[in-house]
């Protein structure tokens, strides 16, 4: 039976809960324990897939097709454990489940209340799979005191009492602000945060204190005294130059030992941190630098492309180079030429997205990369824009475009080389969708197989002709245009197993130009970079030597 670690955020700041959870998971793995990480979010959206990237950052997709919080990306990157649908739940999902049960008659006509019906639903969620691992790490989104999060706090309070003594602990992350004027760290916000947590019946066992400055022994003792924790359980979390130093930094501060002590696990296996020492060495000691332009529409909020930025970092680590990412707003190219903004970059990446805004700029970026022989990686919409660019400028289909843009405008303007995906095969059954269907959870989501063309660049990159990757899209390149596009030189090098859905395109006469319908960034890890990003950065490294 799993031991539970509940991670909560303080009144002043919850910044870094996801990273702390992921780093702790990695440290417990380094000691030989199995772990699973979960996220309980207080927002009322049933799934994050309906939320704008400006609202919530990137939507992370699991193999089994769940649209989740971006923190699950951290969990996977640090532990290598593939996330599942059951690893993320929101208040919206919980309330939706409760109301469905009430409509179905499961509660036999009882009055529906937050306690016990909502809290019981949360506890049922927490129990899933607790016999599979040694430790279950559960992060509660938001901060203590948020009205939206109160049912979750009440649920984990009840849950800890339902379990045998010593089966659950609470870890609380707070901020120690530094006042430069007086030159001191203030512990009062942490004290009030813990007081707020205690007022709802939860007493933290471990405090993780975010701080820009070293925490003096005097302040550490003061926090321990007034917050009713052991001094050894007050763990400092200092600002780091890279998130991949977090496991080593938290280990140096004794976080994993504090957890083992709280569970009275002694003697505990010593950690093997070889992997994380290698990761740290690779990221801090690059042997060169490459410049990569990400041409997108959400460039004001880098979290919208979080996994892509991290996957590029992983590719750089594999090639012993630093990847300097520069964000280029695709809308600039609506009124300006692409060349002045893209000259000097060693590679260009066009990520996914929804809607017509900025797409003409992405098409120009793909054209620039093709004509100037600059390494190009198009992901999801980035692949579709590369296909439209090829259709317009090489294959003679000057009116080529996407049905998505016509649907958005409410009138037909383009020849749809990209169309709304109405049906596809998932497992052993056919899935059907209509344009007017609800938006939430209705895309082609999760892991699907693809077959690669023998001798193609992607087959060489992957080292195999059979792959599976995660998808998140409603629109697909129309196979009806394949012959015309291939005669123009664009190779369809990856297809769905039934041969109906294009998965990968590439220009055979280009040093490195690949578009993929899926999201390879979601599977990349610092200790296991995704093959596409690894080779993409290698190509950028080669380009840097030619410039």
Coordinates of C-alpha atoms in Angstrom, one line a residue:
X1 CA 0.0 0.0 0.0
X2 CA 1.4 3.4 -1.0
X3 CA 2.5 6.0 1.4
X4 CA 0.9 9.4 0.6
X5 CA 2.7 12.8 0.5
X6 CA 0.4 15.8 0.1
X7 CA 2.0 18.9 -1.2
X8 CA 0.3 22.2 -0.5
X9 CA 1.2 25.9 -1.3
X10 CA 1.4 28.8 1.1
X11 CA -0.7 31.9 1.4
X12 CA 1.9 34.2 -0.1
X13 CA 3.3 31.9 -2.8
X14 CA 2.8 28.4 -4.2
X15 CA 5.4 29.0 -6.9
X16 CA 7.4 25.8 -7.4
X17 CA 5.1 23.2 -6.0
X18 CA 5.1 21.2 -9.2
X19 CA 8.9 21.3 -9.5
X20 CA 9.4 20.4 -5.8
X21 CA 7.0 17.5 -6.2
X22 CA 8.8 16.3 -9.4
X23 CA 12.2 16.6 -7.8
X24 CA 11.1 14.7 -4.7
X25 CA 9.7 12.0 -6.9
X26 CA 13.1 11.7 -8.7
X27 CA 15.0 11.6 -5.3
X28 CA 12.7 8.8 -4.0
X29 CA 13.3 6.9 -7.3
X30 CA 17.1 7.4 -6.8
X31 CA 16.7 5.5 -3.5
X32 CA 15.0 2.6 -5.2
X33 CA 11.3 3.4 -4.4
X34 CA 8.5 3.5 -7.0
X35 CA 6.5 6.6 -7.2
X36 CA 3.4 8.2 -8.9
X37 CA 2.6 11.9 -8.9
X38 CA -0.9 13.4 -9.0
X39 CA -2.3 16.9 -9.4
X40 CA -5.6 18.1 -7.8
X41 CA -6.5 21.4 -9.3
X42 CA -9.2 23.8 -7.9
X43 CA -10.3 25.3 -11.2
X44 CA -13.8 24.5 -12.4
X45 CA -13.0 23.6 -15.9
X46 CA -13.7 19.9 -16.5
X47 CA -10.5 19.6 -18.5
X48 CA -7.7 22.1 -19.2
X49 CA -8.1 21.4 -22.9
X50 CA -10.8 24.0 -23.1
X51 CA -8.6 26.7 -21.6
X52 CA -6.6 29.3 -23.5
X53 CA -2.8 29.0 -23.1
X54 CA -2.9 32.6 -21.8
X55 CA -5.0 31.3 -18.9
X56 CA -3.3 28.1 -17.9
X57 CA -0.1 27.7 -20.0
X58 CA 0.4 24.5 -22.0
X59 CA -2.0 21.6 -22.0
X60 CA -0.1 18.4 -21.4
X61 CA -1.5 15.2 -23.0
X62 CA -1.1 11.7 -21.6
X63 CA -0.8 8.4 -23.6
X64 CA -4.4 7.5 -22.7
X65 CA -5.7 10.8 -24.0
X66 CA -6.1 13.0 -20.9
X67 CA -5.7 16.8 -21.3
X68 CA -4.0 17.8 -18.1
X69 CA -2.1 20.5 -16.3
X70 CA 1.5 21.3 -17.4
X71 CA 2.8 20.2 -14.0
X72 CA 2.3 16.6 -15.2
X73 CA 4.9 17.4 -17.8
X74 CA 7.4 18.1 -15.0
X75 CA 6.4 14.8 -13.3
X76 CA 7.1 12.8 -16.4
X77 CA 10.3 14.6 -17.3
X78 CA 11.8 14.1 -13.8
X79 CA 10.6 10.6 -13.1
X80 CA 10.1 9.0 -16.5
X81 CA 6.8 7.6 -15.2
X82 CA 4.1 8.0 -18.0
X83 CA 1.2 10.0 -16.6
X84 CA -2.4 8.7 -16.8
X85 CA -5.9 10.1 -16.8
X86 CA -6.1 9.2 -13.2
X87 CA -3.2 11.5 -12.3
X88 CA -5.0 14.7 -12.8
X89 CA -8.4 16.0 -11.6
X90 CA -10.1 19.4 -11.3
X91 CA -12.9 20.7 -9.2
X92 CA -14.9 20.8 -12.4
X93 CA -14.4 17.1 -13.1
X94 CA -15.2 16.2 -9.4
X95 CA -18.5 18.3 -9.4
X96 CA -19.4 16.9 -12.8
X97 CA -19.0 13.3 -11.6
X98 CA -21.1 14.1 -8.5
X99 CA -23.9 15.6 -10.5
X100 CA -23.9 12.7 -12.9
X101 CA -24.3 10.3 -10.0
X102 CA -27.1 12.4 -8.5
X103 CA -28.9 12.4 -11.9
X104 CA -28.4 8.7 -12.1
X105 CA -29.9 8.1 -8.7
X106 CA -26.8 6.8 -7.1
X107 CA -27.4 8.8 -3.9
X108 CA -31.0 7.6 -3.5
X109 CA -32.5 11.1 -3.3
X110 CA -30.2 12.4 -0.6
X111 CA -29.4 16.1 -0.4
X112 CA -26.0 16.6 -2.2
X113 CA -23.4 18.4 -0.1
X114 CA -19.7 19.2 -0.4
X115 CA -19.2 17.0 2.7
X116 CA -19.5 14.1 2.3
X117 CA -20.4 13.7 -1.5
X118 CA -17.7 16.0 -3.1
X119 CA -15.0 15.0 -0.6
X120 CA -15.8 11.3 -1.0
X121 CA -15.4 11.7 -4.7
X122 CA -12.0 13.2 -4.2
X123 CA -11.0 10.5 -1.8
X124 CA -12.1 7.8 -4.3
X125 CA -9.9 9.5 -6.9
X126 CA -6.9 9.4 -4.5
X127 CA -7.3 5.7 -3.9
X128 CA -6.9 4.8 -7.5
X129 CA -3.7 2.7 -8.0
X130 CA -2.4 3.0 -4.5
X131 CA -1.4 -0.6 -4.4
X132 CA 0.9 -0.1 -7.4
X133 CA 3.7 2.1 -5.9
X134 CA 5.6 2.8 -2.8
X135 CA 4.9 6.5 -2.7
X136 CA 2.0 8.6 -4.1
X137 CA 2.8 12.3 -4.3
X138 CA -0.3 14.5 -4.5
X139 CA 0.0 18.2 -5.3
X140 CA -2.9 20.4 -4.4
X141 CA -3.2 23.3 -6.8
X142 CA -3.6 26.9 -5.8
X143 CA -2.8 28.2 -2.3
X144 CA -4.2 27.4 1.2
X145 CA -7.2 29.7 1.9
X146 CA -8.5 29.7 -1.7
X147 CA -12.2 29.1 -1.6
X148 CA -12.0 26.8 -4.6
X149 CA -9.5 24.6 -2.9
X150 CA -11.3 24.1 0.4
X151 CA -13.0 20.8 -0.7
X152 CA -9.6 19.3 -1.6
X153 CA -8.1 20.3 1.7
X154 CA -11.0 18.8 3.6
X155 CA -10.8 15.6 1.5
X156 CA -7.0 15.1 2.2
X157 CA -7.6 15.9 5.9
X158 CA -10.2 13.1 6.1
X159 CA -8.1 10.8 3.9
X160 CA -5.2 11.1 6.3
X161 CA -7.4 10.0 9.2
X162 CA -8.9 7.2 7.2
X163 CA -5.5 5.7 6.5
X164 CA -3.4 3.9 9.2
X165 CA -1.2 6.2 11.4
X166 CA 2.0 7.1 9.6
X167 CA 0.6 6.4 6.1
X168 CA 0.3 10.1 5.1
X169 CA 2.4 13.2 5.6
X170 CA 1.9 16.9 4.6
X171 CA 4.5 19.0 2.9
X172 CA 3.9 22.7 2.7
X173 CA 5.7 25.2 0.4
X174 CA 6.0 28.8 1.5
X175 CA 7.9 31.9 0.7
X176 CA 10.5 33.7 2.9
X177 CA 10.6 37.2 1.4
X178 CA 13.9 39.1 1.7
X179 CA 13.7 42.8 2.5
X180 CA 16.8 44.4 1.0
X181 CA 16.2 47.6 3.0
X182 CA 16.7 45.9 6.3
X183 CA 18.7 43.0 5.0
X184 CA 16.6 40.3 6.6
X185 CA 14.4 37.3 5.8
X186 CA 10.8 37.6 7.1
X187 CA 9.3 34.4 8.6
X188 CA 5.9 35.9 9.4
X189 CA 4.3 35.0 6.1
X190 CA 5.3 31.3 6.6
X191 CA 3.9 31.4 10.1
X192 CA 0.6 32.8 9.0
X193 CA 0.4 30.3 6.1
X194 CA 0.9 27.4 8.5
X195 CA -1.6 28.9 10.9
X196 CA -4.1 29.0 8.0
X197 CA -3.4 25.4 7.2
X198 CA -3.8 24.3 10.8
X199 CA -7.1 26.1 11.0
X200 CA -8.6 23.6 8.6
X201 CA -7.2 20.7 10.5
X202 CA -3.9 20.0 8.6
X203 CA -0.5 20.2 10.4
X204 CA 2.4 20.2 8.0
X205 CA 5.2 17.7 8.7
X206 CA 7.7 19.3 6.3
X207 CA 8.1 23.0 5.3
X208 CA 9.8 23.8 2.0
X209 CA 10.8 27.5 2.2
X210 CA 11.4 29.4 -1.1
X211 CA 14.2 31.9 -0.6
X212 CA 16.6 34.1 -2.6
X213 CA 19.0 34.2 0.3
X214 CA 20.5 31.5 2.6
X215 CA 18.3 30.9 5.6
X216 CA 20.3 31.6 8.8
X217 CA 20.1 29.0 11.6
X218 CA 18.3 31.4 13.8
X219 CA 15.5 31.8 11.3
X220 CA 15.3 28.1 10.7
X221 CA 14.9 27.5 14.4
X222 CA 12.3 30.2 14.7
X223 CA 10.2 28.7 11.8
X224 CA 10.5 25.2 13.4
X225 CA 9.4 26.6 16.8
X226 CA 6.4 28.6 15.7
X227 CA 5.2 26.2 13.0
X228 CA 5.5 23.1 15.1
X229 CA 7.9 21.1 12.9
X230 CA 11.3 19.7 13.5
X231 CA 14.2 21.9 12.6
X232 CA 15.5 19.3 10.2
X233 CA 12.1 19.4 8.4
X234 CA 12.6 23.0 7.5
X235 CA 14.0 22.7 4.0
X236 CA 15.4 25.6 2.0
X237 CA 14.5 25.9 -1.7
X238 CA 16.8 28.4 -3.3
X239 CA 16.5 29.9 -6.7
X240 CA 18.4 27.8 -9.3
X241 CA 19.8 28.6 -12.7
X242 CA 18.1 25.6 -14.2
X243 CA 15.2 23.4 -13.0
X244 CA 17.4 20.3 -13.6
X245 CA 19.5 21.2 -10.6
X246 CA 16.4 20.7 -8.4
X247 CA 16.9 17.1 -7.5
X248 CA 20.5 17.7 -6.4
X249 CA 19.7 20.9 -4.7
X250 CA 16.8 19.4 -2.7
X251 CA 18.9 16.4 -1.8
X252 CA 21.7 18.7 -0.5
X253 CA 19.1 20.5 1.6
X254 CA 17.8 17.1 3.0
X255 CA 14.3 17.0 1.5
X256 CA 14.3 13.3 0.7
X257 CA 15.8 12.5 4.1
X258 CA 13.1 14.6 5.8
X259 CA 10.4 12.6 4.1
X260 CA 11.9 9.3 5.0
X261 CA 12.3 10.5 8.7
X262 CA 8.6 11.6 8.7
X263 CA 7.6 8.1 7.6
X264 CA 10.1 6.6 10.1
X265 CA 11.8 4.7 7.3
X266 CA 15.2 3.7 8.7
X267 CA 17.6 2.5 7.5
X268 CA 16.9 3.9 4.1
X269 CA 18.7 3.0 0.8
X270 CA 21.3 5.5 -0.2
X271 CA 20.4 7.5 -3.3
X272 CA 22.1 6.8 -6.7
X273 CA 22.3 10.3 -8.2
X274 CA 24.5 9.3 -11.2
X275 CA 21.9 10.3 -13.7
X276 CA 21.3 13.7 -12.2
X277 CA 25.0 14.4 -11.9
X278 CA 25.3 13.7 -15.6
X279 CA 22.3 15.9 -16.4
X280 CA 23.8 18.7 -14.4
X281 CA 27.2 18.3 -16.0
X282 CA 25.7 18.4 -19.5
X283 CA 23.6 21.5 -18.9
X284 CA 26.4 23.5 -17.1
X285 CA 29.3 22.5 -19.4
X286 CA 28.1 23.0 -23.0
X287 CA 30.7 23.0 -25.8
X288 CA 28.9 25.4 -28.0
X289 CA 25.7 27.3 -28.6
X290 CA 22.9 27.2 -31.2
X291 CA 20.1 29.7 -31.8
X292 CA 16.6 28.4 -32.4
X293 CA 13.7 30.5 -33.4
X294 CA 10.3 29.4 -32.2
X295 CA 7.7 31.1 -34.4
X296 CA 4.4 31.0 -32.6
X297 CA 1.4 33.0 -31.5
X298 CA 1.6 32.7 -27.7
X299 CA 5.1 34.1 -27.4
X300 CA 4.1 36.5 -24.6
X301 CA 3.6 33.5 -22.3
X302 CA 6.4 31.0 -22.6
X303 CA 4.6 28.4 -20.5
X304 CA 2.3 27.9 -23.5
X305 CA 5.3 26.1 -25.1
X306 CA 6.8 24.7 -21.9
X307 CA 7.4 21.1 -23.1
X308 CA 8.9 22.4 -26.4
X309 CA 11.4 24.6 -24.6
X310 CA 12.4 21.8 -22.3
X311 CA 12.7 19.3 -25.2
X312 CA 15.0 21.7 -27.0
X313 CA 17.1 21.9 -23.8
X314 CA 17.2 18.1 -23.7
X315 CA 18.3 18.0 -27.3
X316 CA 21.1 20.5 -26.5
X317 CA 22.2 18.3 -23.6
X318 CA 22.5 15.3 -25.8
X319 CA 24.7 17.3 -28.3
X320 CA 26.7 19.1 -25.6
X321 CA 25.5 22.5 -26.7
X322 CA 23.4 25.3 -25.2
X323 CA 20.2 25.9 -27.1
X324 CA 19.4 29.6 -27.0
X325 CA 15.7 29.9 -27.7
X326 CA 14.3 33.1 -29.1
X327 CA 10.5 33.7 -29.4
X328 CA 9.3 35.2 -32.6
X329 CA 5.7 36.4 -32.9
X330 CA 4.2 34.9 -36.1
X331 CA 2.0 37.9 -36.5
X332 CA 5.0 40.1 -37.3
X333 CA 5.2 38.4 -40.7
X334 CA 1.7 39.5 -41.6
X335 CA 3.1 42.9 -42.4
X336 CA 6.9 42.3 -42.6
X337 CA 9.2 40.0 -44.5
X338 CA 10.4 37.0 -42.7
X339 CA 14.1 37.1 -43.7
X340 CA 15.2 40.1 -41.5
X341 CA 13.7 38.4 -38.4
X342 CA 15.0 34.8 -39.2
X343 CA 18.5 35.5 -40.5
X344 CA 21.2 34.2 -38.2
X345 CA 19.2 31.4 -36.6
X346 CA 20.5 27.9 -36.9
X347 CA 17.1 26.3 -36.8
X348 CA 13.4 27.2 -36.9
X349 CA 10.6 25.5 -35.0
X350 CA 6.9 26.2 -35.6
X351 CA 4.8 24.7 -32.8
X352 CA 1.1 23.8 -32.6
X353 CA -1.8 26.1 -32.0
X354 CA -5.4 26.8 -32.8
X355 CA -7.1 29.4 -35.0
X356 CA -6.1 31.5 -38.0
X357 CA -4.3 34.3 -36.2
X358 CA -0.6 34.2 -37.0
X359 CA -0.8 31.3 -39.5
X360 CA 0.3 33.3 -42.5
X361 CA 3.4 34.2 -40.5
X362 CA 4.0 30.5 -39.8
X363 CA 3.7 29.7 -43.5
X364 CA 6.3 32.3 -44.3
X365 CA 8.6 30.8 -41.7
X366 CA 8.3 27.4 -43.3
X367 CA 9.0 29.0 -46.7
X368 CA 12.1 30.7 -45.4
X369 CA 13.4 27.5 -43.9
X370 CA 12.7 25.5 -47.1
X371 CA 14.3 28.1 -49.4
X372 CA 17.3 28.9 -47.2
X373 CA 18.0 25.3 -46.2
X374 CA 17.6 26.1 -42.5
X375 CA 16.7 23.1 -40.3
X376 CA 12.9 23.1 -39.7
X377 CA 10.7 21.2 -37.2
X378 CA 6.9 21.8 -37.6
X379 CA 4.8 20.3 -34.8
X380 CA 1.0 19.8 -35.3
X381 CA -0.1 23.1 -36.8
X382 CA 3.5 23.7 -37.8
X383 CA 3.4 20.6 -40.0
X384 CA 0.1 21.7 -41.5
X385 CA 1.5 25.2 -42.3
X386 CA 4.5 23.5 -44.0
X387 CA 2.1 21.5 -46.2
X388 CA 0.1 24.5 -47.1
X389 CA 3.3 26.4 -47.9
X390 CA 4.4 23.5 -50.2
X391 CA 1.0 23.3 -51.8
X392 CA 0.9 27.1 -52.6
X393 CA 4.5 27.7 -53.6
X394 CA 5.7 24.4 -55.1
X395 CA 2.7 22.3 -56.1
X396 CA 0.8 25.1 -57.7
X397 CA -2.3 25.0 -55.4
X398 CA -2.2 28.8 -54.8
X399 CA -5.5 28.8 -52.9
X400 CA -4.4 26.1 -50.5
X401 CA -5.4 26.5 -46.8
X402 CA -7.2 24.9 -43.9
X403 CA -10.8 24.1 -43.3
X404 CA -10.2 25.4 -39.8
X405 CA -9.7 28.9 -41.0
X406 CA -12.9 28.7 -43.2
X407 CA -14.9 27.4 -40.2
X408 CA -13.6 30.3 -38.1
X409 CA -14.4 32.9 -40.7
X410 CA -17.8 31.3 -41.6
X411 CA -17.1 31.3 -45.3
X412 CA -15.2 29.3 -47.8
X413 CA -11.9 31.0 -48.9
X414 CA -9.4 28.2 -49.3
X415 CA -8.8 24.9 -51.1
X416 CA -8.7 22.7 -48.0
X417 CA -5.5 20.6 -48.1
X418 CA -6.1 20.5 -44.3
X419 CA -9.6 19.3 -43.3
X420 CA -11.6 18.7 -40.2
X421 CA -11.0 15.1 -39.1
X422 CA -14.4 13.4 -39.0
X423 CA -13.4 9.8 -38.2
X424 CA -10.3 7.7 -37.2
X425 CA -9.5 4.4 -35.7
X426 CA -8.7 4.2 -32.1
X427 CA -7.8 0.7 -30.9
X428 CA -10.4 -1.6 -32.3
X429 CA -13.2 0.9 -32.9
X430 CA -13.9 3.9 -35.1
X431 CA -14.3 7.4 -33.6
X432 CA -16.5 9.9 -35.3
X433 CA -16.6 13.7 -34.8
X434 CA -18.7 16.6 -36.2
X435 CA -17.6 20.2 -36.6
X436 CA -20.3 21.3 -34.2
X437 CA -19.4 18.9 -31.4
X438 CA -18.5 20.2 -28.0
X439 CA -14.9 21.4 -27.8
X440 CA -13.7 19.7 -24.6
X441 CA -12.1 16.3 -25.0
X442 CA -13.3 15.8 -28.6
X443 CA -10.0 15.9 -30.5
X444 CA -7.8 13.1 -31.6
X445 CA -6.1 12.7 -28.2
X446 CA -3.4 10.4 -26.8
X447 CA -0.9 7.9 -28.2
X448 CA -1.3 6.5 -31.7
X449 CA 0.9 4.3 -33.8
X450 CA 2.6 5.4 -37.0
X451 CA 4.4 3.6 -39.8
X452 CA 7.6 5.2 -41.2
X453 CA 8.8 4.9 -44.7
X454 CA 11.9 2.8 -45.2
X455 CA 15.0 4.9 -45.9
X456 CA 13.3 8.2 -44.9
X457 CA 15.1 10.7 -42.6
X458 CA 12.6 10.1 -39.8
X459 CA 13.1 6.3 -40.0
X460 CA 16.9 7.1 -39.6
X461 CA 16.3 9.5 -36.7
X462 CA 14.0 7.0 -34.8
X463 CA 16.1 3.9 -35.8
X464 CA 12.8 2.1 -36.5
X465 CA 9.8 2.2 -38.8
X466 CA 7.2 1.7 -36.1
X467 CA 6.6 4.4 -33.5
X468 CA 3.8 5.7 -31.3
X469 CA 3.4 9.4 -30.4
X470 CA 0.8 11.6 -28.6
X471 CA -1.7 13.6 -30.6
X472 CA -3.9 16.6 -29.9
X473 CA -5.7 18.0 -33.0
X474 CA -9.0 18.3 -34.8
X475 CA -7.6 18.9 -38.3
X476 CA -5.5 16.7 -40.5
X477 CA -3.7 16.9 -43.9
X478 CA -5.9 15.6 -46.6
X479 CA -4.5 12.4 -48.1
X480 CA -6.2 13.3 -51.4
X481 CA -3.4 15.8 -52.1
X482 CA -0.6 13.3 -51.3
X483 CA 0.2 12.4 -55.0
X484 CA 0.3 16.1 -56.1
X485 CA 2.5 17.1 -53.1
X486 CA 4.9 14.2 -53.5
X487 CA 5.3 14.9 -57.2
X488 CA 6.4 18.4 -56.0
X489 CA 9.0 16.8 -53.7
X490 CA 7.3 16.7 -50.3
X491 CA 7.6 13.2 -49.0
X492 CA 4.9 11.7 -46.8
X493 CA 7.3 9.7 -44.7
X494 CA 5.0 8.7 -41.8
X495 CA 1.4 7.4 -42.0
X496 CA -1.2 5.9 -39.7
X497 CA -1.1 2.1 -39.8
X498 CA -4.2 2.1 -42.1
X499 CA -2.6 4.5 -44.5
X500 CA -5.3 7.1 -44.2
X501 CA -3.8 9.8 -42.0
X502 CA -0.5 11.6 -42.7
X503 CA 1.7 11.7 -39.6
X504 CA 5.0 13.0 -40.9
X505 CA 6.2 15.0 -44.0
X506 CA 9.7 15.9 -45.0
X507 CA 11.6 17.5 -47.9
X508 CA 14.1 14.9 -49.1
X509 CA 16.3 17.5 -50.8
X510 CA 16.6 19.6 -47.6
X511 CA 19.3 19.1 -44.9
X512 CA 16.7 18.8 -42.2
X513 CA 13.0 19.7 -42.8
X514 CA 10.4 17.6 -40.9
X515 CA 6.8 18.2 -40.0
X516 CA 5.0 16.0 -37.6
X517 CA 1.2 15.9 -36.8
X518 CA 1.9 14.7 -33.2
X519 CA 3.7 16.3 -30.2
X520 CA 7.1 14.6 -29.7
X521 CA 8.0 17.2 -27.0
X522 CA 5.6 15.5 -24.6
X523 CA 7.8 12.4 -24.3
X524 CA 11.2 14.1 -24.0
X525 CA 13.2 13.8 -20.8
X526 CA 16.6 15.2 -19.7
X527 CA 18.1 11.8 -19.3
X528 CA 16.3 10.4 -22.4
X529 CA 15.9 13.2 -25.1
X530 CA 13.4 12.6 -27.8
X531 CA 15.0 11.4 -31.0
X532 CA 13.5 14.2 -33.1
X533 CA 14.7 17.0 -30.8
X534 CA 18.1 15.3 -30.4
X535 CA 18.6 15.2 -34.2
X536 CA 17.0 18.6 -34.8
X537 CA 19.6 20.2 -32.4
X538 CA 22.3 18.2 -34.1
X539 CA 21.3 19.6 -37.4
X540 CA 21.3 23.1 -35.9
X541 CA 24.8 22.4 -34.5
X542 CA 25.9 21.5 -38.0
X543 CA 24.3 24.7 -39.4
X544 CA 26.1 26.8 -36.8
X545 CA 29.4 25.6 -38.2
X546 CA 28.4 26.7 -41.7
X547 CA 27.1 30.1 -40.8

